Short mmCIF file of C-alpha atoms in Angstrom, two decimals:
data_model
loop_
_atom_site.label_atom_id
_atom_site.label_comp_id
_atom_site.label_asym_id
_atom_site.label_seq_id
_atom_site.Cartn_x
_atom_site.Cartn_y
_atom_site.Cartn_z
CA MET A 1 146.56 207.59 -7.70
CA ASN A 2 146.67 210.08 -4.79
CA ASN A 3 145.12 213.47 -4.01
CA ASP A 4 147.77 215.23 -6.10
CA THR A 5 146.67 213.49 -9.30
CA LYS A 6 143.55 212.77 -11.31
CA LEU A 7 142.58 210.92 -14.48
CA CYS A 8 142.25 212.78 -17.76
CA PRO A 9 138.55 212.56 -18.71
CA TYR A 10 139.53 211.91 -22.32
CA CYS A 11 142.41 209.41 -22.38
CA LYS A 12 142.11 208.18 -18.73
CA GLU A 13 145.83 208.69 -18.09
CA GLU A 14 147.02 209.95 -14.68
CA ILE A 15 147.85 213.68 -14.58
CA LYS A 16 148.36 216.36 -11.92
CA ALA A 17 145.23 217.44 -10.08
CA ASP A 18 145.64 221.10 -11.06
CA ALA A 19 146.51 220.41 -14.73
CA ILE A 20 144.55 222.38 -17.30
CA LYS A 21 145.96 220.39 -20.22
CA CYS A 22 146.62 216.63 -20.41
CA LYS A 23 150.31 215.89 -21.05
CA HIS A 24 149.37 212.54 -22.63
CA CYS A 25 146.64 213.40 -25.15
CA GLY A 26 147.01 217.19 -25.25
CA SER A 27 143.36 217.85 -24.45
CA MET A 28 142.43 221.15 -22.80
CA LEU A 29 140.59 220.37 -19.55
CA THR A 30 139.02 223.80 -19.03
CA ASP A 31 135.93 222.63 -20.91
CA ALA A 32 135.51 219.74 -18.50
CA PRO A 33 134.96 221.31 -15.05
CA ASP A 34 135.65 219.08 -12.06
CA GLY A 35 137.19 216.52 -14.34
CA GLY A 36 133.91 215.79 -16.08
CA MET A 37 133.31 215.40 -19.80
CA PRO A 38 131.89 218.28 -21.81
CA SER A 39 128.17 217.92 -22.28
CA ASP A 40 128.32 217.00 -25.98
CA PRO A 41 131.76 217.60 -27.46
CA GLU A 42 130.92 216.25 -30.92
CA THR A 43 127.87 218.47 -31.57
CA PRO A 44 129.69 221.04 -33.79
CA VAL A 45 131.37 218.24 -35.73
CA ARG A 46 128.12 216.30 -36.00
CA ASN A 47 126.36 219.32 -37.51
CA ALA A 48 129.19 220.27 -39.87
CA LEU A 49 129.64 216.76 -41.32
CA ALA A 50 125.96 215.70 -41.22
CA SER A 51 125.64 215.45 -45.01
CA ARG A 52 128.54 212.99 -45.29
CA PHE A 53 128.89 211.20 -41.96
CA GLU A 54 126.73 210.13 -39.06
CA ILE A 55 128.78 210.62 -35.89
CA ILE A 56 128.25 207.67 -33.55
CA SER A 57 130.64 208.38 -30.65
CA GLU A 58 134.05 209.72 -29.71
CA ILE A 59 136.60 206.92 -29.52
CA GLY A 60 139.80 208.80 -28.73
CA ARG A 61 141.75 212.01 -28.88
CA GLY A 62 145.35 213.15 -28.98
CA GLY A 63 147.22 216.40 -28.99
CA MET A 64 146.49 217.01 -32.68
CA ALA A 65 143.08 215.48 -33.39
CA VAL A 66 139.87 213.95 -32.07
CA VAL A 67 138.72 210.58 -33.44
CA TYR A 68 135.08 209.61 -33.82
CA LYS A 69 133.37 206.42 -34.84
CA ALA A 70 131.10 207.36 -37.72
CA LYS A 71 129.03 205.94 -40.55
CA GLN A 72 129.82 207.09 -44.06
CA ARG A 73 126.38 207.78 -45.48
CA ASN A 74 126.94 207.16 -49.22
CA LEU A 75 128.61 203.75 -48.71
CA GLY A 76 127.03 202.74 -45.42
CA ARG A 77 130.36 201.69 -43.93
CA ILE A 78 131.71 202.36 -40.46
CA VAL A 79 134.85 204.52 -40.42
CA ALA A 80 137.18 206.15 -37.94
CA LEU A 81 136.89 209.91 -38.48
CA LYS A 82 139.86 212.02 -37.41
CA VAL A 83 138.94 215.68 -36.98
CA LEU A 84 141.19 218.68 -36.30
CA PRO A 85 140.24 220.75 -33.24
CA GLN A 86 139.16 224.28 -34.07
CA GLN A 87 142.22 225.86 -32.45
CA PHE A 88 144.36 224.43 -35.28
CA THR A 89 142.19 225.65 -38.16
CA HIS A 90 143.47 229.23 -38.09
CA ASP A 91 146.95 228.28 -39.32
CA LYS A 92 146.76 228.01 -43.11
CA GLU A 93 150.28 226.60 -43.43
CA PHE A 94 149.43 223.81 -40.99
CA LEU A 95 146.18 223.02 -42.79
CA ASP A 96 147.96 222.80 -46.14
CA ARG A 97 150.56 220.45 -44.70
CA PHE A 98 147.91 218.42 -42.85
CA HIS A 99 146.02 217.65 -46.06
CA ARG A 100 149.22 217.11 -48.06
CA GLU A 101 150.49 214.59 -45.50
CA ALA A 102 147.08 212.90 -45.43
CA ARG A 103 147.20 212.46 -49.20
CA ALA A 104 150.73 211.04 -49.00
CA ALA A 105 149.68 208.58 -46.29
CA ALA A 106 146.67 207.58 -48.39
CA GLN A 107 149.08 206.29 -51.05
CA LEU A 108 150.46 203.69 -48.64
CA SER A 109 148.98 200.23 -49.03
CA HIS A 110 150.28 197.78 -46.44
CA PRO A 111 148.46 195.29 -44.18
CA ASN A 112 150.09 196.84 -41.09
CA ILE A 113 149.32 200.48 -41.94
CA VAL A 114 145.84 201.88 -41.40
CA THR A 115 143.98 202.43 -44.67
CA ILE A 116 142.93 206.03 -45.35
CA TYR A 117 139.70 206.38 -47.32
CA ASP A 118 139.30 210.13 -47.72
CA GLU A 119 140.39 213.55 -46.48
CA GLY A 120 138.94 217.00 -46.87
CA VAL A 121 137.09 219.89 -45.28
CA GLU A 122 133.35 220.26 -44.78
CA ASN A 123 131.75 223.42 -43.35
CA GLY A 124 135.07 224.43 -41.82
CA VAL A 125 135.79 221.02 -40.25
CA HIS A 126 138.97 219.37 -41.52
CA PHE A 127 138.91 215.58 -41.41
CA ILE A 128 140.47 212.28 -42.44
CA SER A 129 138.34 209.14 -42.71
CA MET A 130 140.02 205.74 -42.37
CA GLU A 131 139.27 202.11 -41.65
CA ASP A 132 137.68 201.47 -38.29
CA LEU A 133 139.77 198.92 -36.43
CA ASP A 134 138.53 196.74 -33.61
CA GLY A 135 140.85 195.66 -30.86
CA VAL A 136 143.00 197.65 -28.44
CA ASP A 137 145.98 199.96 -28.77
CA LEU A 138 149.34 198.60 -27.64
CA HIS A 139 149.70 201.13 -24.82
CA THR A 140 146.48 199.88 -23.23
CA LEU A 141 147.48 196.26 -23.84
CA ILE A 142 150.78 196.79 -22.01
CA ARG A 143 148.99 198.46 -19.09
CA GLN A 144 146.58 195.53 -18.89
CA LYS A 145 149.36 192.91 -18.86
CA ALA A 146 152.07 194.93 -17.05
CA LYS A 147 154.55 193.66 -19.68
CA LEU A 148 154.49 191.38 -22.70
CA SER A 149 156.42 188.19 -23.30
CA VAL A 150 159.31 188.32 -25.76
CA GLU A 151 157.24 186.35 -28.29
CA GLU A 152 154.29 188.74 -27.99
CA ALA A 153 156.47 191.84 -28.23
CA VAL A 154 158.41 190.60 -31.25
CA GLY A 155 155.22 189.41 -32.93
CA ILE A 156 153.86 192.96 -32.77
CA VAL A 157 157.02 194.96 -33.45
CA VAL A 158 158.28 192.99 -36.47
CA PRO A 159 155.23 193.75 -38.69
CA ILE A 160 155.31 197.40 -37.57
CA ALA A 161 159.01 197.61 -38.47
CA GLU A 162 158.21 196.13 -41.89
CA ALA A 163 155.42 198.69 -42.32
CA LEU A 164 157.83 201.52 -41.46
CA GLY A 165 160.38 200.12 -43.90
CA TYR A 166 157.71 200.10 -46.61
CA ALA A 167 156.76 203.71 -45.83
CA HIS A 168 160.37 204.92 -45.63
CA GLU A 169 161.13 203.44 -49.06
CA ARG A 170 158.34 205.66 -50.38
CA GLY A 171 159.64 208.77 -48.69
CA VAL A 172 157.13 208.86 -45.83
CA VAL A 173 158.42 209.25 -42.25
CA HIS A 174 155.93 208.74 -39.42
CA ARG A 175 157.56 211.03 -36.79
CA ASP A 176 155.26 210.01 -33.93
CA VAL A 177 155.65 206.24 -33.47
CA LYS A 178 154.39 205.28 -30.01
CA SER A 179 152.49 202.43 -28.40
CA SER A 180 149.17 204.31 -28.47
CA ASN A 181 149.55 204.69 -32.26
CA ILE A 182 149.71 200.92 -32.74
CA LYS A 183 146.38 199.10 -32.73
CA VAL A 184 146.28 195.33 -32.21
CA THR A 185 143.09 194.05 -33.84
CA GLY A 186 140.90 191.23 -32.59
CA THR A 187 142.67 188.85 -35.00
CA GLY A 188 146.08 189.87 -33.64
CA ARG A 189 147.07 192.10 -36.58
CA PRO A 190 149.19 195.07 -35.45
CA VAL A 191 148.40 198.26 -37.37
CA LEU A 192 150.32 201.54 -37.37
CA MET A 193 148.19 204.68 -37.31
CA ASP A 194 148.52 208.48 -37.49
CA PHE A 195 150.97 209.04 -40.33
CA GLY A 196 151.75 212.64 -41.12
CA ILE A 197 150.09 214.66 -38.37
CA ALA A 198 153.31 215.42 -36.48
CA HIS A 199 154.97 216.31 -39.80
CA ALA A 200 152.10 218.60 -40.70
CA ALA A 201 152.65 220.58 -37.49
CA SER A 202 156.43 220.91 -37.82
CA GLY A 203 157.72 224.17 -39.22
CA THR A 204 154.44 226.06 -38.80
CA LYS A 205 153.32 228.73 -36.37
CA LEU A 206 152.26 225.87 -34.09
CA THR A 207 155.95 225.32 -33.31
CA ARG A 208 157.38 227.98 -31.05
CA THR A 209 160.72 228.49 -29.34
CA GLY A 210 161.31 225.88 -26.66
CA THR A 211 158.49 223.58 -27.83
CA VAL A 212 158.55 220.39 -29.87
CA ILE A 213 155.89 218.48 -31.78
CA GLY A 214 155.49 214.85 -30.78
CA THR A 215 155.41 212.76 -27.62
CA PRO A 216 158.56 213.43 -25.52
CA GLU A 217 158.84 209.91 -24.09
CA TYR A 218 159.04 208.40 -27.60
CA MET A 219 160.86 211.02 -29.64
CA SER A 220 164.43 210.56 -30.81
CA PRO A 221 167.28 212.75 -29.52
CA GLU A 222 167.48 214.59 -32.85
CA GLN A 223 163.74 215.35 -32.72
CA ALA A 224 164.14 216.55 -29.13
CA GLU A 225 166.87 218.91 -30.34
CA GLY A 226 164.59 220.29 -33.05
CA LYS A 227 166.50 218.69 -35.94
CA GLU A 228 164.87 217.26 -39.04
CA PRO A 229 164.12 213.56 -38.46
CA ASP A 230 164.40 210.72 -40.97
CA GLY A 231 163.53 207.03 -40.96
CA ARG A 232 166.11 206.33 -38.26
CA SER A 233 164.13 208.58 -35.91
CA ASP A 234 161.17 206.23 -36.36
CA ILE A 235 163.50 203.32 -35.56
CA TYR A 236 164.44 204.99 -32.26
CA SER A 237 160.78 205.49 -31.40
CA LEU A 238 159.97 201.88 -32.26
CA GLY A 239 162.84 200.87 -29.98
CA VAL A 240 161.09 202.78 -27.18
CA VAL A 241 157.89 200.86 -27.97
CA LEU A 242 159.76 197.53 -27.81
CA TYR A 243 161.42 198.59 -24.52
CA GLU A 244 157.99 199.50 -23.12
CA ALA A 245 156.44 196.21 -24.24
CA LEU A 246 159.21 194.17 -22.60
CA THR A 247 159.54 196.14 -19.34
CA GLY A 248 156.14 197.78 -18.86
CA ARG A 249 157.66 201.29 -18.85
CA VAL A 250 159.28 203.74 -21.25
CA PRO A 251 163.04 204.40 -20.97
CA PHE A 252 162.69 207.99 -19.73
CA THR A 253 160.03 209.68 -17.61
CA GLY A 254 159.86 213.00 -15.78
CA ASP A 255 157.63 215.50 -14.01
CA ASN A 256 157.33 217.61 -17.14
CA PRO A 257 158.12 217.36 -20.87
CA ILE A 258 161.32 219.43 -20.55
CA SER A 259 162.86 217.02 -18.03
CA VAL A 260 161.93 214.07 -20.26
CA VAL A 261 163.48 215.73 -23.31
CA ASN A 262 166.67 216.42 -21.35
CA LYS A 263 166.95 212.72 -20.43
CA VAL A 264 166.25 211.62 -24.01
CA ILE A 265 169.17 213.75 -25.19
CA ASN A 266 171.67 213.08 -22.39
CA ALA A 267 170.77 210.06 -20.22
CA GLN A 268 171.23 206.33 -20.76
CA PRO A 269 168.23 204.05 -20.11
CA THR A 270 168.19 201.20 -17.62
CA GLN A 271 168.99 197.98 -19.47
CA VAL A 272 166.07 195.76 -20.43
CA ARG A 273 167.54 192.76 -18.61
CA GLN A 274 167.55 194.68 -15.30
CA LEU A 275 163.80 195.32 -15.58
CA SER A 276 162.76 192.04 -17.17
CA ALA A 277 164.71 188.99 -16.01
CA ASN A 278 163.09 186.78 -18.66
CA ALA A 279 164.28 188.92 -21.56
CA PRO A 280 167.22 187.24 -23.33
CA ASP A 281 170.43 189.15 -24.00
CA TRP A 282 169.90 189.24 -27.76
CA ILE A 283 166.72 191.30 -27.55
CA GLY A 284 168.32 193.66 -25.04
CA SER A 285 171.11 194.24 -27.55
CA ILE A 286 168.59 194.99 -30.30
CA VAL A 287 166.77 197.52 -28.10
CA GLU A 288 170.07 199.13 -27.12
CA ARG A 289 171.02 199.59 -30.76
CA CYS A 290 167.62 201.10 -31.58
CA LEU A 291 168.05 203.62 -28.74
CA ALA A 292 171.51 204.80 -29.81
CA LYS A 293 171.77 208.57 -29.31
CA ARG A 294 173.21 209.15 -32.78
CA PRO A 295 171.26 207.95 -35.85
CA GLU A 296 174.44 206.39 -37.27
CA GLY A 297 174.54 203.96 -34.34
CA ARG A 298 171.05 202.57 -35.00
CA TYR A 299 169.76 200.17 -37.61
CA GLN A 300 169.94 202.06 -40.86
CA SER A 301 166.63 200.71 -42.11
CA ALA A 302 163.49 199.44 -40.42
CA THR A 303 163.55 196.32 -42.59
CA ASP A 304 166.99 195.47 -41.16
CA LEU A 305 165.50 195.75 -37.68
CA ALA A 306 162.55 193.53 -38.66
CA LYS A 307 164.91 190.93 -40.14
CA GLU A 308 167.12 190.73 -37.06
CA LEU A 309 164.18 190.52 -34.65
CA ALA A 310 162.49 187.79 -36.70
CA LEU A 311 165.72 185.87 -37.19
CA ASP A 312 166.68 185.91 -33.52
CA LYS A 313 163.16 184.81 -32.59
CA SER A 314 163.52 181.82 -34.93
CA LEU A 315 166.83 180.57 -33.56
CA ASP A 316 167.68 179.02 -30.23
CA LYS A 317 170.77 180.05 -28.24
CA GLY A 318 172.99 177.41 -29.80
CA GLN A 319 172.01 178.32 -33.34
CA ARG A 320 172.13 182.06 -32.78
CA ALA A 321 175.92 182.12 -32.51
CA THR A 322 176.54 180.39 -35.83
CA GLU A 323 173.38 180.23 -37.92
CA THR A 324 172.28 182.75 -40.54
CA VAL A 325 169.22 182.38 -42.68
CA ARG A 326 169.76 183.53 -46.23
CA VAL A 327 167.19 186.30 -46.19
CA SER A 328 168.60 189.82 -46.14
CA HIS A 329 166.34 192.85 -46.58
CA SER A 330 167.13 195.36 -49.28
CA ALA A 331 166.52 199.09 -49.50
CA SER A 332 164.12 198.68 -52.41
CA GLY A 333 161.68 196.10 -53.72
CA VAL A 334 159.33 194.06 -51.59
CA GLY A 335 161.58 193.77 -48.60
CA SER A 336 164.00 190.85 -48.86
CA GLN A 337 166.81 189.37 -50.93
CA LEU A 338 165.39 187.25 -53.77
CA ARG A 339 166.81 183.74 -54.07
CA PRO A 340 166.84 182.29 -57.61
CA LEU A 341 166.66 178.56 -58.10
CA GLN A 342 169.95 176.76 -58.62
CA ARG A 343 169.55 173.58 -60.64
CA SER A 344 172.98 172.32 -59.63
CA VAL A 345 171.94 170.68 -56.36
CA PRO A 346 169.06 168.53 -57.76
CA GLN A 347 171.12 167.72 -60.87
CA ARG A 348 174.08 166.55 -58.77
CA ARG A 349 171.74 164.41 -56.68
CA LEU A 350 170.16 162.86 -59.77
CA LEU A 351 173.57 162.17 -61.31
CA ARG A 352 174.76 160.46 -58.13
CA LEU A 353 171.62 158.33 -58.01
CA VAL A 354 171.99 157.25 -61.65
CA ILE A 355 175.70 156.40 -61.25
CA PHE A 356 175.03 154.33 -58.13
CA ALA A 357 172.10 152.50 -59.75
CA LEU A 358 174.16 151.67 -62.86
CA ALA A 359 177.06 150.44 -60.73
CA ALA A 360 174.74 148.22 -58.67
CA CYS A 361 173.21 146.74 -61.84
CA MET A 362 176.65 146.03 -63.28
CA VAL A 363 177.73 144.21 -60.11
CA VAL A 364 174.58 142.06 -60.11
CA THR A 365 175.00 141.30 -63.84
CA LEU A 366 178.62 140.24 -63.41
CA ILE A 367 177.68 137.91 -60.54
CA ILE A 368 174.95 136.26 -62.64
CA LEU A 369 177.26 135.82 -65.66
CA ALA A 370 179.98 134.33 -63.48
CA GLY A 371 177.51 131.86 -62.02
CA ARG A 372 176.27 130.72 -65.42
CA ILE A 373 179.84 130.21 -66.65
CA LEU A 374 180.47 127.98 -63.62
CA GLY A 375 177.29 126.04 -64.34
CA HIS A 376 175.02 127.19 -61.49
CA ASN A 377 172.95 130.22 -60.52
CA PRO A 378 174.43 131.77 -57.40
CA ILE A 379 171.59 134.32 -57.11
CA SER A 380 168.54 132.83 -55.40
CA VAL A 381 165.14 134.48 -55.13
CA SER A 382 165.86 135.39 -51.53
CA SER A 383 169.25 136.86 -52.36
CA ASP A 384 167.66 138.79 -55.25
CA ALA A 385 165.31 140.38 -52.76
CA THR A 386 168.19 141.10 -50.40
CA ILE A 387 170.13 142.88 -53.14
CA ALA A 388 167.02 144.82 -54.17
CA ARG A 389 166.50 145.94 -50.58
CA TYR A 390 170.17 146.85 -50.31
CA VAL A 391 170.09 148.92 -53.50
CA GLY A 392 166.90 150.69 -52.36
CA ALA A 393 168.39 151.47 -48.97
CA ARG A 394 171.52 152.90 -50.57
CA LEU A 395 169.42 155.04 -52.91
CA GLN A 396 167.64 156.54 -49.88
CA ILE A 397 170.84 157.49 -48.07
CA VAL A 398 172.89 158.79 -51.01
CA PHE A 399 172.43 162.23 -49.50
CA SER A 400 174.03 162.49 -46.11
CA ALA A 401 171.84 162.92 -43.06
CA GLN A 402 173.78 166.11 -42.35
CA GLU A 403 172.75 167.58 -45.71
CA VAL A 404 169.07 166.71 -45.20
CA ALA A 405 169.12 168.17 -41.68
CA ALA A 406 170.57 171.42 -43.03
CA PHE A 407 167.71 171.80 -45.50
CA ASP A 408 165.15 170.96 -42.81
CA LYS A 409 166.64 173.60 -40.51
CA GLU A 410 166.50 176.22 -43.25
CA ILE A 411 162.89 175.35 -44.10
CA ASN A 412 161.85 175.55 -40.45
CA SER A 413 163.57 178.93 -40.09
CA TYR A 414 161.61 180.36 -43.01
CA LYS A 415 158.37 178.97 -41.61
CA ILE A 416 159.02 180.70 -38.28
CA LEU A 417 159.87 183.96 -40.04
CA LEU A 418 156.57 183.75 -41.92
CA GLU A 419 154.66 183.48 -38.64
CA SER A 420 155.79 187.04 -37.89
CA SER A 421 155.71 188.23 -41.53
CA PRO A 422 152.81 186.44 -43.22
CA HIS A 423 152.67 188.99 -46.06
CA ASN A 424 156.33 188.82 -47.12
CA SER A 425 156.45 187.60 -50.72
CA ILE A 426 160.21 187.07 -50.63
CA LEU A 427 160.06 184.75 -47.64
CA TYR A 428 157.55 182.55 -49.51
CA ASN A 429 159.85 182.57 -52.55
CA ASN A 430 162.90 181.61 -50.50
CA LEU A 431 160.99 178.86 -48.69
CA GLY A 432 160.02 177.52 -52.12
CA VAL A 433 163.69 177.51 -53.15
CA SER A 434 164.57 175.51 -50.03
CA TYR A 435 161.83 172.97 -50.79
CA TYR A 436 163.06 172.71 -54.39
CA GLN A 437 166.64 172.09 -53.29
CA GLU A 438 165.36 169.40 -50.96
CA GLY A 439 163.60 167.80 -53.93
CA ASN A 440 160.04 168.53 -52.78
CA LEU A 441 158.65 170.05 -55.99
CA ASP A 442 154.99 170.08 -54.90
CA SER A 443 155.74 172.11 -51.78
CA ALA A 444 158.08 174.38 -53.77
CA LEU A 445 155.35 175.17 -56.30
CA ALA A 446 152.87 175.87 -53.50
CA GLU A 447 155.23 178.42 -51.90
CA PHE A 448 155.97 180.12 -55.23
CA ARG A 449 152.21 180.50 -55.77
CA LYS A 450 151.88 182.12 -52.32
CA ALA A 451 154.74 184.51 -53.13
CA ILE A 452 152.99 185.59 -56.34
CA ALA A 453 149.62 185.93 -54.59
CA VAL A 454 151.17 188.34 -52.07
CA GLU A 455 153.19 190.26 -54.66
CA PRO A 456 152.19 189.64 -58.31
CA ARG A 457 155.24 191.64 -59.49
CA ASN A 458 157.69 189.22 -57.88
CA SER A 459 159.45 188.26 -61.11
CA MET A 460 161.85 185.88 -59.38
CA ALA A 461 158.96 183.84 -57.96
CA TRP A 462 157.44 183.61 -61.46
CA THR A 463 160.79 182.44 -62.86
CA ASN A 464 161.31 179.92 -60.08
CA MET A 465 157.81 178.51 -60.51
CA GLY A 466 158.53 177.99 -64.23
CA VAL A 467 161.74 176.13 -63.43
CA ALA A 468 159.97 173.93 -60.87
CA TRP A 469 157.14 173.18 -63.34
CA GLU A 470 159.68 172.19 -66.00
CA ASP A 471 161.57 169.90 -63.65
CA GLY A 472 158.30 168.36 -62.48
CA GLY A 473 157.37 167.41 -66.01
#
């Protein structure tokens, strides 16, 4: 930082020394002379919400809201309290949309989407209360580390992509996906925050000619052009987040929002590989597709993006060219292609075992009969044992080593996918199918139970568990 810049007293980002508004968080700086904090910025909020919440401290602010740590008095729980600044409360259309979007977001229930407890207005203060998350936002984490490893980046982005896919299937578009809206908790759980606020502001008197709602560095080209965004706009923004995590910088920067918007619409970003030598080509290709200028060139669903990221993470370079794991995400349901059990593989194995055992017994019987006819017993105790060992060895290798290795590879792939998507019921179901086809009924049943625990409505997992129970006697 030099004499021409200073730190925003609210978000601590670097801004121009003569700025009166922070370009990062949107805070007006006129109330903080000499770069200092206002004496007690939460006093009006504290007084207005005193009957419902005890304000503890301010924990963050953005262009559309201020967030406080507070205690909900009637339940005694700690919450994050998002409050609209007073300058936004004079636009009735915006307020109506703000609360409507908050109610829509409150209907989302996903482990990687922040849980909204309540929304409303109290003494003129409009608020949303939600779960208070420990940890650090992804933007701060990237600044602390300079850049993340591929494994770290994918481990964060895959669950967020799954969360977006879940929301999109229910008609909810985020519209402001960025690294500062992703919190990584102390247990490593990535959580997407701030659904609906950018949507609430669009189309109201808050939007004027030549201005856009959102964060320029992360918005899609169609958003920058003022067009109506859809789920593919969120995919673009998540691609920017992945680019930032891998390289330590966003694809486009500029001296002012207009120059950034112009680059978003017209310029091509520097390739990931040029900024991060350790990033493999496959992840650079995924980022490039996410950042396609036209929505048609991107992934058409966030679940498709999550699947490809998780799959490529699970495969080495040799496998990546030829291997596909049989788990494709669908546009509806819990997120993946259900795999029903096929009895044919175990039944063929059992039939082959029985045929071989019968043939071996017939050979031994014929040898014994021939020996008795000739007046002596050609089968000694030691040779009996040898034949028994031979039969046992043949029974163990009836299935080719190649076939066993294929099942092991598939099982390992599902296990790796589950490391990034531990709440995916379909992955547990499909892992159970793989165990069943390998003949491991106990493990298959365990995975079907996990699938049902995550998603009790997973009818295929219920059916598969019944088949496995029946075959297990």
